[in-house]
Short mmCIF file of C-alpha atoms and ligand atoms in Angstrom, two decimals:
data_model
loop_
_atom_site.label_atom_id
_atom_site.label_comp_id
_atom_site.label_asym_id
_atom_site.label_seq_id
_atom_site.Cartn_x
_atom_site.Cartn_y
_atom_site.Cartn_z
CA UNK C 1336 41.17 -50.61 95.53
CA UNK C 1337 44.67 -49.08 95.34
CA UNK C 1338 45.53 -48.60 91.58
CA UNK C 1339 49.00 -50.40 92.36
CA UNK C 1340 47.32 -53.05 94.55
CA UNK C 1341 47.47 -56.04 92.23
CA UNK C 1342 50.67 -55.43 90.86
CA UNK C 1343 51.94 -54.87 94.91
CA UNK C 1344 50.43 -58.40 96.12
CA UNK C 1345 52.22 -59.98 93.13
CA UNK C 1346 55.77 -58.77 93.40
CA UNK C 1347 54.89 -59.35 97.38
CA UNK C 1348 54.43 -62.99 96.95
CA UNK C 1349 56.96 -63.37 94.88
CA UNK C 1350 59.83 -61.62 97.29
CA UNK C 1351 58.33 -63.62 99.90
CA UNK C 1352 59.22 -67.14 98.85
CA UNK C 1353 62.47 -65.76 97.28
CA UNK C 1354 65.98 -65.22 98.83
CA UNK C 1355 66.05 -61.93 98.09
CA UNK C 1356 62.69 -61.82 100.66
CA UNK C 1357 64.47 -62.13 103.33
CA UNK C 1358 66.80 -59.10 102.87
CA UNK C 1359 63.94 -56.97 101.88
CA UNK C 1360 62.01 -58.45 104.96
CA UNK C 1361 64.86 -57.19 107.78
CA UNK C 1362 64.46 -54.39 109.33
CA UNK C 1363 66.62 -51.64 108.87
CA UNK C 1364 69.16 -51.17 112.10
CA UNK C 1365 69.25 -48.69 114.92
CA UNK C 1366 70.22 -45.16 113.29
CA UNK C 1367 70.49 -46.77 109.54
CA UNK C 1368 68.81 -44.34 107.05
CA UNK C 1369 66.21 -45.59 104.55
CA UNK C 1370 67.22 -44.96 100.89
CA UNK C 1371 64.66 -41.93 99.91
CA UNK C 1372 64.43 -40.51 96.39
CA UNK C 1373 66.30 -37.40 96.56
CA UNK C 1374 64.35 -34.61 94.43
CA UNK C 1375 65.08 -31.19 93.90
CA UNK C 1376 63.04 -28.72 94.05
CA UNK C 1377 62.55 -26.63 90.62
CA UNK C 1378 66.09 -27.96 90.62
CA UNK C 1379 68.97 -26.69 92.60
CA UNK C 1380 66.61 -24.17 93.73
CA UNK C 1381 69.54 -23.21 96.79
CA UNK C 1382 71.95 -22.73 94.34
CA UNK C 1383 70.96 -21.44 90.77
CA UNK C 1384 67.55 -19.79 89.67
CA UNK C 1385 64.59 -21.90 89.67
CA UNK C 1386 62.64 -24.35 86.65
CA UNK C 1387 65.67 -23.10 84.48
CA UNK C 1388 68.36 -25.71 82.94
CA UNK C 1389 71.47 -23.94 84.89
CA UNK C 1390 69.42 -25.43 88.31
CA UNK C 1391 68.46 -28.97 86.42
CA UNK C 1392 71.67 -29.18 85.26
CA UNK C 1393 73.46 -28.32 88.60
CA UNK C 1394 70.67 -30.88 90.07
CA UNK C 1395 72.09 -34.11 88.18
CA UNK C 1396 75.37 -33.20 89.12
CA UNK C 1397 74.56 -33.07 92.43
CA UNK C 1398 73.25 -36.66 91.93
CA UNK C 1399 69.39 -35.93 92.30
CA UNK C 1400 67.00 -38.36 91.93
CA UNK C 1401 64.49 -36.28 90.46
CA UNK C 1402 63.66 -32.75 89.38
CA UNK C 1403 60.86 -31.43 89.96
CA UNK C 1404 59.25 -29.02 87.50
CA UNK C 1405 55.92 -26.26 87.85
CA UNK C 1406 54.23 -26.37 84.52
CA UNK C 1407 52.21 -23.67 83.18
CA UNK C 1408 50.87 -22.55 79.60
CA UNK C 1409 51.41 -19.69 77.25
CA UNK C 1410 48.95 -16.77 75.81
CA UNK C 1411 49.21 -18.88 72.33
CA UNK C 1412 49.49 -22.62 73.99
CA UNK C 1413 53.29 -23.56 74.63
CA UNK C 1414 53.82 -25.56 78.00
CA UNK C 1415 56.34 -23.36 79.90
CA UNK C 1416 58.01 -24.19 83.30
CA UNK C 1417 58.27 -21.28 85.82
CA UNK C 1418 56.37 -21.70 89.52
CA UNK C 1419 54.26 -18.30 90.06
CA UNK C 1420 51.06 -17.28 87.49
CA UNK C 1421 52.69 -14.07 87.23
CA UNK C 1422 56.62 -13.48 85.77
CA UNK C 1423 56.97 -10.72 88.27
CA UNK C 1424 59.39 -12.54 90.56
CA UNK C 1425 62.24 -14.83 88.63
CA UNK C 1426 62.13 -12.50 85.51
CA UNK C 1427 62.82 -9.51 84.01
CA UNK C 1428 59.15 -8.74 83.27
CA UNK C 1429 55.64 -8.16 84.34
CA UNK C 1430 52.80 -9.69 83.86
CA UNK C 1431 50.59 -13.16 83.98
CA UNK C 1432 52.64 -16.41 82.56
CA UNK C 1433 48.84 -17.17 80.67
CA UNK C 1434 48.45 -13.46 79.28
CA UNK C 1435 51.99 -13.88 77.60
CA UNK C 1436 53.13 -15.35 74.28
CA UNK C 1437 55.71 -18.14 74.20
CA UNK C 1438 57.77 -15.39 72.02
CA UNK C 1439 57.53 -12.72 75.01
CA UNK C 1440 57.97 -15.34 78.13
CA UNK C 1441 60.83 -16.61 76.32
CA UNK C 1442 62.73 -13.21 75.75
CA UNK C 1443 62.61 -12.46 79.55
CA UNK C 1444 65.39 -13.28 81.67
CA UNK C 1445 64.82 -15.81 84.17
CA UNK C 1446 68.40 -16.04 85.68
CA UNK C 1447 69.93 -12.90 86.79
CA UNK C 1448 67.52 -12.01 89.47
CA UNK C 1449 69.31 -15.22 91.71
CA UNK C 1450 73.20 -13.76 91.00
CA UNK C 1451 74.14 -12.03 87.44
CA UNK C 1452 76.36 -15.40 86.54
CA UNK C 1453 72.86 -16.66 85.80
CA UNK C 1454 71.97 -13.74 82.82
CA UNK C 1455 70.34 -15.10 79.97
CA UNK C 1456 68.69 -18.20 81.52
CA UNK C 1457 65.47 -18.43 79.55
CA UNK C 1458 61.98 -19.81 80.73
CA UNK C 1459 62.13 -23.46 79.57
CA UNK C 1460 59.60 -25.66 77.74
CA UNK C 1461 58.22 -28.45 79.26
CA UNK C 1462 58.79 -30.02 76.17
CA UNK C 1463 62.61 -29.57 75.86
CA UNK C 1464 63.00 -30.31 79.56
CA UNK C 1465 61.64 -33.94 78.64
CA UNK C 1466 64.11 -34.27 76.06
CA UNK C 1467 66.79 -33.26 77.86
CA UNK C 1468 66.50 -34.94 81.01
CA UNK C 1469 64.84 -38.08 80.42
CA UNK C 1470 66.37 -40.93 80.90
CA UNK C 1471 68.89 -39.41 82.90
CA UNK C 1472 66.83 -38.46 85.95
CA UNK C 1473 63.93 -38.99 87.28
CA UNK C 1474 61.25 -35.96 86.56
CA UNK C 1475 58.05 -35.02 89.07
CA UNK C 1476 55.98 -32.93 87.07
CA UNK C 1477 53.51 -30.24 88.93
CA UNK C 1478 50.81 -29.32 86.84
CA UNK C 1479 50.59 -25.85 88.47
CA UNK C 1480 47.19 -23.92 89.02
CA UNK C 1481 45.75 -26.01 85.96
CA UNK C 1482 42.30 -24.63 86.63
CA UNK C 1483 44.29 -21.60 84.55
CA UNK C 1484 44.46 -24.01 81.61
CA UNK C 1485 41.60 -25.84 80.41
CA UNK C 1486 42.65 -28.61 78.95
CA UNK C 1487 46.30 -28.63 79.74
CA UNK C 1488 46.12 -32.28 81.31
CA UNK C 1489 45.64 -33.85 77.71
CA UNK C 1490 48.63 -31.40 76.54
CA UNK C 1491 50.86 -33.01 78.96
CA UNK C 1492 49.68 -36.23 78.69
CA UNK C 1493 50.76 -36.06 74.82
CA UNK C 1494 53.83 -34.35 75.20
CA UNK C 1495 54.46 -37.98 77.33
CA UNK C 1496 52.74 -40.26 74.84
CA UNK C 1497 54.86 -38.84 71.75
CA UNK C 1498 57.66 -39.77 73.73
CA UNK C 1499 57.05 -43.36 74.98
CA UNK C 1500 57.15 -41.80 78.37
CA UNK C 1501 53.19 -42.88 79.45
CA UNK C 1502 54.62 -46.58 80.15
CA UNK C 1503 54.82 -48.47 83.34
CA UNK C 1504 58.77 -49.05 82.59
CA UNK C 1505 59.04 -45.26 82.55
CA UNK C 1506 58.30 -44.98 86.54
CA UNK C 1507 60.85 -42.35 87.07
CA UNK C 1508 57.79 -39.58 85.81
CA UNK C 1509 55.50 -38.90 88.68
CA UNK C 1510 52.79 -36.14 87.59
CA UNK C 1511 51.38 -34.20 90.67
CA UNK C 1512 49.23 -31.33 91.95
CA UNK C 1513 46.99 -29.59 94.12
CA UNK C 1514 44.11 -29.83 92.07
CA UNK C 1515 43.30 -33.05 92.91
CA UNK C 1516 40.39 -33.21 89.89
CA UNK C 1517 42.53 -32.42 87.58
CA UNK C 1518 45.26 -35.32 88.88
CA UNK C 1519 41.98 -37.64 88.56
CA UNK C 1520 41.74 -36.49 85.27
CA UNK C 1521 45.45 -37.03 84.53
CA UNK C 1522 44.91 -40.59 85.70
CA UNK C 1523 42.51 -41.54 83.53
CA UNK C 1524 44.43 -39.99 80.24
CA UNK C 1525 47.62 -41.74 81.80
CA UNK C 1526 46.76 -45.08 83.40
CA UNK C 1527 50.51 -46.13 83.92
CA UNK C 1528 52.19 -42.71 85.10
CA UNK C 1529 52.15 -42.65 88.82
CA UNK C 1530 50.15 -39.58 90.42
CA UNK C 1531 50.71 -37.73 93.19
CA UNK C 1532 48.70 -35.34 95.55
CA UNK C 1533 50.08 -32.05 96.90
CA UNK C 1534 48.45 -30.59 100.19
CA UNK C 1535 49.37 -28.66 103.47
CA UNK C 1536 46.09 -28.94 104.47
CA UNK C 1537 45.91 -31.38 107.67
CA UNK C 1538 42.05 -32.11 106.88
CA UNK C 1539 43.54 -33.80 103.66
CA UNK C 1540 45.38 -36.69 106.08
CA UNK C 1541 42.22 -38.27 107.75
CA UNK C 1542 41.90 -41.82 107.12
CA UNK C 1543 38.64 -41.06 104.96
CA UNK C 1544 40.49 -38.48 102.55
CA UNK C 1545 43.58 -40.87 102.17
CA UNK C 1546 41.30 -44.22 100.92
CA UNK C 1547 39.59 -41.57 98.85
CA UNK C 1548 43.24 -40.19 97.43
CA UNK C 1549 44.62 -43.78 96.95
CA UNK C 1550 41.76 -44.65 94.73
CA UNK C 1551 43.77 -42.59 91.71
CA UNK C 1552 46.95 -41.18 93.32
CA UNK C 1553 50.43 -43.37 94.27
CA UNK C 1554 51.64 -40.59 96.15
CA UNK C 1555 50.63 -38.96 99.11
CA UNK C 1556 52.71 -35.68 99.34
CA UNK C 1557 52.45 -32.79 101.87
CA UNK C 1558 54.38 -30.65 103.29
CA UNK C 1559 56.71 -31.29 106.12
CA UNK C 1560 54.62 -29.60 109.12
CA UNK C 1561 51.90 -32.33 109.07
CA UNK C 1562 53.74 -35.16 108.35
CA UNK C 1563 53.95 -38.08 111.44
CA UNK C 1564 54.83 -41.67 111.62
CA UNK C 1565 51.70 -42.18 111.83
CA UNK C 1566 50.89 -40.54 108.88
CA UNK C 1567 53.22 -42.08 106.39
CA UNK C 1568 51.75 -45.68 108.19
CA UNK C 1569 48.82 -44.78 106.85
CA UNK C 1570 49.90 -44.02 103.53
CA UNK C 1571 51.63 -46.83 103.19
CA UNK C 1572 49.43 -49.25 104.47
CA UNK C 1573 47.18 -47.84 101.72
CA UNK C 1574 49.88 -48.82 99.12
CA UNK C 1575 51.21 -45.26 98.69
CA UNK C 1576 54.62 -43.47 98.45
CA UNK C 1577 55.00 -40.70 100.45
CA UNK C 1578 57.24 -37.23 99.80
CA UNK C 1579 57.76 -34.48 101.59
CA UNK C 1580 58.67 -30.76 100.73
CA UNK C 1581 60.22 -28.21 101.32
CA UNK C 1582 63.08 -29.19 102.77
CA UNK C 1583 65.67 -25.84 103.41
CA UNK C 1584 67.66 -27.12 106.34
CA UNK C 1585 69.62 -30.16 107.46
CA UNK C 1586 67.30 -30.06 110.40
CA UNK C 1587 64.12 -30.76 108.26
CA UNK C 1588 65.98 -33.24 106.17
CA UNK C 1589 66.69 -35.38 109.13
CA UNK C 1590 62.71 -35.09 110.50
CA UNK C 1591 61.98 -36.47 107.51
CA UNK C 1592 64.55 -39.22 107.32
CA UNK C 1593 63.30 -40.27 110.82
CA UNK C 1594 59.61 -40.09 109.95
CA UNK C 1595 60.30 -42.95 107.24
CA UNK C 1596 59.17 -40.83 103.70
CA UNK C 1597 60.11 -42.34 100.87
CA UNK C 1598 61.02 -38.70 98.96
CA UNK C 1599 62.42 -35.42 100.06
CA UNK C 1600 61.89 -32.80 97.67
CA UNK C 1601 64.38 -29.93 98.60
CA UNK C 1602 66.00 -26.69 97.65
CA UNK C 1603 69.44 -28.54 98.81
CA UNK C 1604 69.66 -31.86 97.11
CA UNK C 1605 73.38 -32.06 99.31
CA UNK C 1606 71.05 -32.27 102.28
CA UNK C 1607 69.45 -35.36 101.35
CA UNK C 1608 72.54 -37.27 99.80
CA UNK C 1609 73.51 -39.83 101.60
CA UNK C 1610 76.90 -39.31 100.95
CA UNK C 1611 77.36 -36.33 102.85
O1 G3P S 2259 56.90 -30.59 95.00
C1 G3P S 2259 56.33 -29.94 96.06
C2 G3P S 2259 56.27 -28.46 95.95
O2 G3P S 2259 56.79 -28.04 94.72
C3 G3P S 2259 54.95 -27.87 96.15
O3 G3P S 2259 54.97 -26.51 96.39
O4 G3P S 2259 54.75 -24.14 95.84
O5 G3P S 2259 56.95 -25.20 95.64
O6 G3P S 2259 55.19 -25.72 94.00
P1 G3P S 2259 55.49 -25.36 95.42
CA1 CA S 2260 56.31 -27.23 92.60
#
């Protein structure tokens, strides 16, 4: 049974007998756009240099939803945030992130190779990120090529705990990844913190592998070539949120929009805001 099934049925039956039920029962009109989490993609990724605070930053004030952050770990055991297993392409330096000290990844610079206004941006911590952006928008966490780092699931998951951030109020943390073991793992050290599973892989969307995904994850995310109505029916009807990356034109944006998601994780957060 779906992880959020209980809790689902409850708030269900409780909208249904309630004013407020009917509004949330209508149907949205002809051309009206759902609401979808807007998330950007290792931050204003379009904009200013990826997983570093200059593109979180630029991200909330571009009125993001969420950021979403690669996680990786350290020679000597610090969580870092940059997207490849190697520094080679958004630093200064050479070399595998896991081969490095925190002391070396953190003297590279991780800004200039997007425009030189960005010179001196530094790898972040995971752990700083959390203190800096909680609370003030959401954060999806990818636990990147874990299989890297034994072990790094409990690191994260206490990183979360030692900030109150493991509880069910705190629903604006999603953890995901393409290691689906390890996000089973994740769920079991972190109950309460939604999950969600990465894939591009259209062997991943058959109605077997989605009951089997819903049995730990709360969201279903691929990428946008394989997504179809009928595809996010399915996820939801197994009581799961669907998002869908990466989203670099206005083009992709609006498939998306149309398909119903309930996330668009993009390089261009201005592509996804309503506003605009
Ligand atoms: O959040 C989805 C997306 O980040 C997955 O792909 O390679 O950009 O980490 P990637
Ligand atoms: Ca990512």
């Amino acid at each position: 049974m779906n992880k959020k099934f209980l809790l689902g049925t409850g708030l269900a039956f409780t909208l249904l007998f309630s004013p407020f039920g009917q509004a949330f029962a209508s149907e949205p009109t002809v051309g009206e756009r759902k609401q979808v989490d807007n998330i950007a993609h290792r931050g204003a990724t379009a904009y200013a240099p990826e997983n570093t605070i200059a593109g979180f930053d630029l991200a909330v004030d571009m009125k993001a939803d969420y950021i979403e952050i690669d996680v990786q770990r350290s020679k000597d055991g610090e969580l870092v945030l940059i997207h490849d297993t190697t520094v080679n392409r958004t630093t200064d330096g050479t070399g595998k992130v896991g081969d490095l000290t925190f002391e070396q990844l953190r003297s590279l610079d991780a800004g200039s190779w997007k425009g030189e206004q960005f010179t001196g941006e530094q790898i972040p911590t995971f752990e700083e990120i959390l203190d800096r952006y909680h609370g003030k928008v959401g954060i999806l966490i990818e636990l990147k090529a874990p299989e890297l780092y034994p072990g790094i699931e409990e690191q994260v998951a206490e990183a979360l705990k030692e900030r109150n951030l493991d509880k069910p109020q705190n629903e604006k943390i999603i953890i995901q990844s393409f290691n689906f073991e390890s996000m089973k793992k994740t769920n079991e050290l972190l109950p309460k913190v939604p999950i969600g599973v990465l894939t591009s892989n259209r062997a991943h969307t058959t109605p077997e592998a989605l009951q089997e995904f819903s049995t730990y994850a709360d969201w279903f995310n691929p990428s946008y070539g394989i997504v179809t109505k009928d595809l996010v029916n399915q996820v939801h009807s197994l009581g799961m949120q669907i998002g869908s990356w990466t989203v670099r034109s206005q083009e992709a944006a609006d498939f998306l929009f149309e398909m119903g998601v309930d996330a668009i994780i993009s390089d261009y957060p201005d592509y996804v805001d309503p506003r605009n």
